[in-house]
Short mmCIF file of C-alpha atoms and ligand atoms in Angstrom, two decimals:
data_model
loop_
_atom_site.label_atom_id
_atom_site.label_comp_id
_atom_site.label_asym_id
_atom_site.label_seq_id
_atom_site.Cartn_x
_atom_site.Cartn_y
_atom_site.Cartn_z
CA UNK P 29 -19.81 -5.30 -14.47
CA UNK P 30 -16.75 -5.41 -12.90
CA UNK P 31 -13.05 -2.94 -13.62
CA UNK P 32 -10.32 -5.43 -15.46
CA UNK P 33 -7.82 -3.05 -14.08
CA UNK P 34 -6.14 -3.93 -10.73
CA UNK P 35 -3.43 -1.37 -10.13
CA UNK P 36 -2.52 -1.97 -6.03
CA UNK P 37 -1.99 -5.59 -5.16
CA UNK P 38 0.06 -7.02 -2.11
CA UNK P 39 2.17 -9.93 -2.05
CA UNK P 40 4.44 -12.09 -0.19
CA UNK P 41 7.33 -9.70 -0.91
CA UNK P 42 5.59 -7.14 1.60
CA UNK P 43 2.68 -8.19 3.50
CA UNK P 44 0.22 -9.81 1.14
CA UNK P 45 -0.50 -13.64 1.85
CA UNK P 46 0.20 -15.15 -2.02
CA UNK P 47 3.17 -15.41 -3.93
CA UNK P 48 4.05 -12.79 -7.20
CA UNK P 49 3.04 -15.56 -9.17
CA UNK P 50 -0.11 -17.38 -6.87
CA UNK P 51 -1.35 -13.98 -6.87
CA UNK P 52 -0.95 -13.24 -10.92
CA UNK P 53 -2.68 -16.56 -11.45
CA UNK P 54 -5.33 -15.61 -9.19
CA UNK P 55 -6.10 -12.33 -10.53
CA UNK P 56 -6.12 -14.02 -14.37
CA UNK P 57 -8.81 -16.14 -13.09
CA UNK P 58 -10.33 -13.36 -11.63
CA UNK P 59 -11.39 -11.50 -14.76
CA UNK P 60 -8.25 -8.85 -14.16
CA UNK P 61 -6.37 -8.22 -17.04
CA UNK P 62 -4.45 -5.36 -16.44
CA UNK P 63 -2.37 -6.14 -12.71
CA UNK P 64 0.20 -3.71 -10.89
CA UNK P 65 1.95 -5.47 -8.16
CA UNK P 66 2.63 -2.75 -5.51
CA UNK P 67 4.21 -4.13 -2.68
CA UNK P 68 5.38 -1.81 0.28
CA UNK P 69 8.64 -0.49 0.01
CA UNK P 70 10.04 -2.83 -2.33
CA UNK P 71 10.52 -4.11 -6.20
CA UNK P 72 11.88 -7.52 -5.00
CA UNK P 73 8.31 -9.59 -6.07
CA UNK P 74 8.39 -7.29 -9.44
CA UNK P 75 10.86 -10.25 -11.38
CA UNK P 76 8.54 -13.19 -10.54
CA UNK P 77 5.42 -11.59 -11.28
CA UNK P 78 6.81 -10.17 -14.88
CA UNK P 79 7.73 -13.91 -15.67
CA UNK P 80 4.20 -15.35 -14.67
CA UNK P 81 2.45 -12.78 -15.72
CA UNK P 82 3.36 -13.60 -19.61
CA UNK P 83 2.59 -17.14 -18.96
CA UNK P 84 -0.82 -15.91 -17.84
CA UNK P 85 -1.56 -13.52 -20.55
CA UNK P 86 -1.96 -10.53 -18.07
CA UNK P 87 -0.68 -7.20 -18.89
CA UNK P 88 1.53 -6.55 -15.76
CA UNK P 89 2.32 -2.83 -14.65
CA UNK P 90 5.46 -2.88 -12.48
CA UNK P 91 4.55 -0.77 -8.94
CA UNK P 92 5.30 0.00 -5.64
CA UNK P 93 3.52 1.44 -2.64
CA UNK P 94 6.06 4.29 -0.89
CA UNK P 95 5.51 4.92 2.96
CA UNK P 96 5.06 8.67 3.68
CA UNK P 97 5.53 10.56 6.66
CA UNK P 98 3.30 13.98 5.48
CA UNK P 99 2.36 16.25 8.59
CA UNK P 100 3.03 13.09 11.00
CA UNK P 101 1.27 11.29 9.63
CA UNK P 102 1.80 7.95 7.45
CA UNK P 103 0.31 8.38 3.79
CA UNK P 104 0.79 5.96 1.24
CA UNK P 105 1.53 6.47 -2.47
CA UNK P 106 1.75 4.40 -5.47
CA UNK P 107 4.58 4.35 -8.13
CA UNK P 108 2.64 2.82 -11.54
CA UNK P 109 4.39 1.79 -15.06
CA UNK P 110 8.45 2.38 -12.89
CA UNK P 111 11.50 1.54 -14.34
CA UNK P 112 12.73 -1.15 -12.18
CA UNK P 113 16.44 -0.38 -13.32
CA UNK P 114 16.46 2.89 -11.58
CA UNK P 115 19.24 2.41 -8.69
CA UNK P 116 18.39 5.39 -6.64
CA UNK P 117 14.98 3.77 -6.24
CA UNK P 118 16.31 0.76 -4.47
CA UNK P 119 18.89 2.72 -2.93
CA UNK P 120 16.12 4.67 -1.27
CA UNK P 121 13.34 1.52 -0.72
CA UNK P 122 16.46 0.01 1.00
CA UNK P 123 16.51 2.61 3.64
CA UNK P 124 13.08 2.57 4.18
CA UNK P 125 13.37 -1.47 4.95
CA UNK P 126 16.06 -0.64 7.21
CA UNK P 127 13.51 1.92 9.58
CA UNK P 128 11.33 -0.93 9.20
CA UNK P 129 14.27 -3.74 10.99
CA UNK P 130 14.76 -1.07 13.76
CA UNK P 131 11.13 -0.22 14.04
CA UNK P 132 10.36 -4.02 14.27
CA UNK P 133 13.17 -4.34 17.32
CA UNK P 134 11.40 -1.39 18.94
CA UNK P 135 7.72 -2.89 18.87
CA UNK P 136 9.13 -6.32 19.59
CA UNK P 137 10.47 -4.31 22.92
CA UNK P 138 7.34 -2.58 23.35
CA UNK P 139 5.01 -5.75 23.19
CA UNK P 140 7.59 -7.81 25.61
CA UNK P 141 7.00 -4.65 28.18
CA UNK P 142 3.02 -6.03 28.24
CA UNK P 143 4.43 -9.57 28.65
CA UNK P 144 4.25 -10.72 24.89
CA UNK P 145 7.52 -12.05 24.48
CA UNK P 146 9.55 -13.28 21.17
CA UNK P 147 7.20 -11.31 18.49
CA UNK P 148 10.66 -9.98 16.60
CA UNK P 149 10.81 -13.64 16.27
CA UNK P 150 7.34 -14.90 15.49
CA UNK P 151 6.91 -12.03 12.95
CA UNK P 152 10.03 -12.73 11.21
CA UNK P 153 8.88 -16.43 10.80
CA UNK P 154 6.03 -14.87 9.48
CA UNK P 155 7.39 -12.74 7.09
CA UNK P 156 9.77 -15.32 5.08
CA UNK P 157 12.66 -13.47 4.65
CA UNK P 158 11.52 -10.25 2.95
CA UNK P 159 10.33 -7.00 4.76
CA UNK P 160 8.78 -7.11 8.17
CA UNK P 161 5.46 -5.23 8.59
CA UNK P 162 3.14 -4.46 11.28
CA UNK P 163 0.89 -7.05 9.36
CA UNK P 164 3.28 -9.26 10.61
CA UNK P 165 2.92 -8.47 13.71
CA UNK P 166 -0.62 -8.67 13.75
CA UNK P 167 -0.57 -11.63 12.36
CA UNK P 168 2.03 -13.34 15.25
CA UNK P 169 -0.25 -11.70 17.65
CA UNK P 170 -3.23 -13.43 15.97
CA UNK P 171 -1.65 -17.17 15.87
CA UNK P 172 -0.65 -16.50 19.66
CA UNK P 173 -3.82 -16.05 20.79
CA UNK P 174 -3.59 -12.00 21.75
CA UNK P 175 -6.37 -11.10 19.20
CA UNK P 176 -9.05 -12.48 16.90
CA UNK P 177 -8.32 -11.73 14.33
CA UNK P 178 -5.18 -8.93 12.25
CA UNK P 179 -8.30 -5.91 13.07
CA UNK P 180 -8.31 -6.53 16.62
CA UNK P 181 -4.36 -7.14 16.81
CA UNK P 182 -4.25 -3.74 15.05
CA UNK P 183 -6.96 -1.99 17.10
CA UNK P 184 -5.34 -3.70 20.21
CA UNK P 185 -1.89 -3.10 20.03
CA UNK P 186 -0.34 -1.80 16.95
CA UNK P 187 -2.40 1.56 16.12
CA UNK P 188 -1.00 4.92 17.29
CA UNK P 189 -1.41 5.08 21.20
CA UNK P 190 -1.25 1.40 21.52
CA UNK P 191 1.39 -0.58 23.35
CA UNK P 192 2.86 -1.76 20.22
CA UNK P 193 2.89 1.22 18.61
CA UNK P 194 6.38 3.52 17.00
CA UNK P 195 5.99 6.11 15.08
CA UNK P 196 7.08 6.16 11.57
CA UNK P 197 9.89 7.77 9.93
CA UNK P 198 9.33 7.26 6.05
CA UNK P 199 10.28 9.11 2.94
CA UNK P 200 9.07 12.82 2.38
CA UNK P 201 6.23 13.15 0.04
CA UNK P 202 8.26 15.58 -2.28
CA UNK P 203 10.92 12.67 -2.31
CA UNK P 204 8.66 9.80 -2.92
CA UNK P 205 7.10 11.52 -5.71
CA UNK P 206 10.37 12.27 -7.52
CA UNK P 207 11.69 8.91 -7.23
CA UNK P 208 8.75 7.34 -8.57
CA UNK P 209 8.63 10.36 -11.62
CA UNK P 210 12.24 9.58 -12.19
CA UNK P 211 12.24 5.99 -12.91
CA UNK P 212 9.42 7.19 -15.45
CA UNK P 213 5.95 6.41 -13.45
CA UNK P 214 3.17 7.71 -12.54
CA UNK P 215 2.37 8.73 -8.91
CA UNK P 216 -0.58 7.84 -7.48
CA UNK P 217 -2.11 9.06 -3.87
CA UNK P 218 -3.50 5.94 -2.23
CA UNK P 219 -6.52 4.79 -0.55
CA UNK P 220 -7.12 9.11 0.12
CA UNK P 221 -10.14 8.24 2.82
CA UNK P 222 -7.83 6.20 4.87
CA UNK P 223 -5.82 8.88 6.79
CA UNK P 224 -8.05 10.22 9.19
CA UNK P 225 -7.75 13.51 8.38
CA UNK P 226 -10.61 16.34 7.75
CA UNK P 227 -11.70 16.97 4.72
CA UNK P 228 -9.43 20.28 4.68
CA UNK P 229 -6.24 18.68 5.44
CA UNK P 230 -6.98 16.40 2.90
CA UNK P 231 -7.32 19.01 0.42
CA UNK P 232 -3.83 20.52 1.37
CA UNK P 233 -2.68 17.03 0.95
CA UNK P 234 -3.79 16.56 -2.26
CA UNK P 235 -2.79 19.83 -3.63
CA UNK P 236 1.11 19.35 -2.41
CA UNK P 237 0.95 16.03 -4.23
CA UNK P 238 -0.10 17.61 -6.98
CA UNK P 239 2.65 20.83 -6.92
CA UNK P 240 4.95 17.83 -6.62
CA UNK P 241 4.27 16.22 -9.41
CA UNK P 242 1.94 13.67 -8.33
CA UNK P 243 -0.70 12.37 -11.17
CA UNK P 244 -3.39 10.12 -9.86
CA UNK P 245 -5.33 9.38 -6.95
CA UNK P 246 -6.79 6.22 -5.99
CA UNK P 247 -10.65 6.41 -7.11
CA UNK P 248 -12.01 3.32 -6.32
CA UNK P 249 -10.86 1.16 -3.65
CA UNK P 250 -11.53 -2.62 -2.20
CA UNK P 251 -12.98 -1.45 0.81
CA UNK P 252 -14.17 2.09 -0.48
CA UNK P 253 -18.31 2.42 -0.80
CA UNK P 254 -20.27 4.40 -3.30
CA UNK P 255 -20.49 7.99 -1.71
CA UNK P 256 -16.30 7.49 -1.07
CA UNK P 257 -16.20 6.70 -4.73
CA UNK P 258 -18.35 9.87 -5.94
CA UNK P 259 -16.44 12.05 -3.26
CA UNK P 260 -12.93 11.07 -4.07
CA UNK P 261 -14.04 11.47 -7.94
CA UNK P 262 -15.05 15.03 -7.84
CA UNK P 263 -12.27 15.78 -6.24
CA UNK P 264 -9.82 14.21 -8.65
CA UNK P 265 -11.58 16.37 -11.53
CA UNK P 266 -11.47 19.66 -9.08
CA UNK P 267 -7.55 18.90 -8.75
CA UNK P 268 -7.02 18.07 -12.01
CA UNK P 269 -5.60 14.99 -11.12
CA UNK P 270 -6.80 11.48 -13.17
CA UNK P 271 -8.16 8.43 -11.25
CA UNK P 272 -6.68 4.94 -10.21
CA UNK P 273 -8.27 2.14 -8.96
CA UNK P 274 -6.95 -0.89 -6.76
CA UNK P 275 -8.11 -3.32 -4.91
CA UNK P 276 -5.22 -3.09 -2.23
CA UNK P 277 -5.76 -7.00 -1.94
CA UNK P 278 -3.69 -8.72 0.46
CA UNK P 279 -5.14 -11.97 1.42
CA UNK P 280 -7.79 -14.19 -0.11
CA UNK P 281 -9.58 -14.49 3.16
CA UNK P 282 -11.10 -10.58 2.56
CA UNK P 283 -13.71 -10.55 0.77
CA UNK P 284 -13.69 -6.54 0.45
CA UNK P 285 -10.30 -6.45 -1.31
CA UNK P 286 -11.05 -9.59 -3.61
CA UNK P 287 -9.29 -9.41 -7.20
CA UNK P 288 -11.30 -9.15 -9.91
CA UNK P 289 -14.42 -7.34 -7.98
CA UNK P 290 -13.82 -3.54 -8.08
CA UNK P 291 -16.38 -1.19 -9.60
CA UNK P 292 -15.97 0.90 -12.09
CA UNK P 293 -14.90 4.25 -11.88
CA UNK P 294 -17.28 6.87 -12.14
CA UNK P 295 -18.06 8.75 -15.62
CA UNK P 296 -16.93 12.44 -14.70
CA UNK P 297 -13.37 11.08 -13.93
CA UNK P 298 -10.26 10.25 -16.64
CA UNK P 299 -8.99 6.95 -15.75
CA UNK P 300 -4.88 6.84 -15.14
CA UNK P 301 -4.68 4.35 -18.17
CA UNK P 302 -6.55 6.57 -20.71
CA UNK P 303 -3.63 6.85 -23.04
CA UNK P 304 -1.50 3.61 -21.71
CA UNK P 305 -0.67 1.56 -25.22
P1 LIG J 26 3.37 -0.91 8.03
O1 LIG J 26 3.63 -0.35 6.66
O2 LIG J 26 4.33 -2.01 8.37
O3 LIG J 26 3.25 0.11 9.10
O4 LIG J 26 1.97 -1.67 7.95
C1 LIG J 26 0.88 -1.06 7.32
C2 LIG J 26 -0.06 -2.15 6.82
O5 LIG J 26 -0.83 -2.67 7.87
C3 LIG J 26 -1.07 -1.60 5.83
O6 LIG J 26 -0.55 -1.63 4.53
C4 LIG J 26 -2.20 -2.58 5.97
O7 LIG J 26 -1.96 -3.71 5.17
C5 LIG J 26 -2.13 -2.99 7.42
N1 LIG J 26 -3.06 -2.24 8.29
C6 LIG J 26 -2.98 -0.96 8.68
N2 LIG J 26 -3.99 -0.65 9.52
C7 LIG J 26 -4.72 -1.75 9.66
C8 LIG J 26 -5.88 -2.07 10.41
N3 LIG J 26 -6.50 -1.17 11.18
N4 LIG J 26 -6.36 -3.32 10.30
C9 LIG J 26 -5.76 -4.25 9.54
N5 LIG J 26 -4.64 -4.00 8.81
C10 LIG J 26 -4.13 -2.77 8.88
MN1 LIG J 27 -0.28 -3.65 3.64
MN1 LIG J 28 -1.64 1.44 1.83
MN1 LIG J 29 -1.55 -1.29 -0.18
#
């Protein structure tokens, strides 16, 4: 038995491979009937993805997925159920894209330095016309034959203390979490074993989200296994804090973040949608 909730999704808006809508009919045919499209750092794929998702018959929870910069380093965290109206909210995603056009010049720079020359270009190609992320990157450096496969490109060149590498500058955590609770959603920490950070500093992480305001973390995730899933759990019920669950899902070629597919959430937790109408 698999979750029908899906509450962190990726599209074409940010770095995800399927349209708002290719991806709403996907999940629909998937089993999911309760979606949240959180793209990175932007609302733009929300309109689309309302429209299709009535056509579809899925119940569609409007999101986003705010970079962090929390102790140096980058932590992600989900606005659920946001009022899309809120202007401060793109006032302040807007920024955040504009980090991301100087950040792209700079590892565009860094890569030519090892002799890989036009990626600015090649990623923008990549990236449509909407936000340019180091996915897109990976994904130039991929089709030009510098990697295997978007791992390897990562692993290769665009992790911290790799050629390709600039550190981020995002949004405080105090900030993302207030702009989220002000256009009425719910925060949610993501993907909490993905910051390689001890077990401590994860503690202190999630107990300033919390003080902030913050009132979810991600429970079950695609690629999380069954002892992540127990561990991240207990310690939503130690910090009070109830529990989300998203696939992440990006592109139909991974199998671990596959729509429709997540577990469910374990019993001792309260799921984030426990008193959703
Ligand atoms: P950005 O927000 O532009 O720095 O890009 C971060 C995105 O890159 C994440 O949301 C993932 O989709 C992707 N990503 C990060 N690390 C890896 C990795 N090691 N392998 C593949 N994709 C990654
Ligand atoms: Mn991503
Ligand atoms: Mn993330
Ligand atoms: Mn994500």
């Amino acid at each position: 038995m698999y979750l029908t909730y899906d509450l962190h999704t990726h599209s074409t808006s940010s770095d995800g491979i399927l349209t708002p809508s290719e991806l709403i009919i996907r999940a629909a045919a998937s089993g999911v009937k309760t979606l949240a499209l959180t793209d990175h750092d932007t609302l733009d794929g929300i309109p689309e993805a309302t429209a299709t998702a009535k056509l579809q018959g899925i119940n569609f929870i409007a999101g986003v997925e705010i970079s962090v910069t929390w102790s140096e380093k980058t932590i992600h965290i989900v606005g659920l159920n946001i009022d899309t109206s809120l202007k401060l909210l793109h006032t302040e995603l807007e920024k955040l894209c504009e980090f991301r056009n100087w950040r792209a010049e700079e590892i565009a720079r860094k890569l030519a330095s090892c002799n890989i020359h036009n990626a600015l270009e090649g990623a923008k190609a990549l990236s449509n016309g909407h936000l340019i992320s180091r996915t897109h990157f990976a994904r130039f450096l991929m089709h030009s034959g510098f990697a295997n496969d978007e791992n390897e490109a990562f692993k290769n060149f665009l992790l911290p203390s790799k050629p390709g590498y600039v550190q981020g500058q995002w949004a405080e955590l105090e900030k993302a979490i207030s702009w989220i609770t002000q256009a009425g959603g719910q925060a949610v920490l993501a993907h909490p074993t993905r910051y390689n950070i001890s077990n401590k500093k994860l503690r202190t992480l999630i107990r300033e989200f919390k003080a902030y305001g913050g009132a979810a973390m991600e429970v079950t995730s695609g690629r999380f296994g069954g002892q992540e899933r127990i561990a991240m759990a207990n310690l939503a019920v130690k910090f009070d804090l109830l529990a989300s669950a998203g696939s992440d899902f990006h592109d139909p070629k991974n199998i671990a973040t596959e729509l429709g597919k997540l577990p469910l959430l374990p019993a001792n937790c309260t799921p984030i949608w426990y008193n959703w109408s």
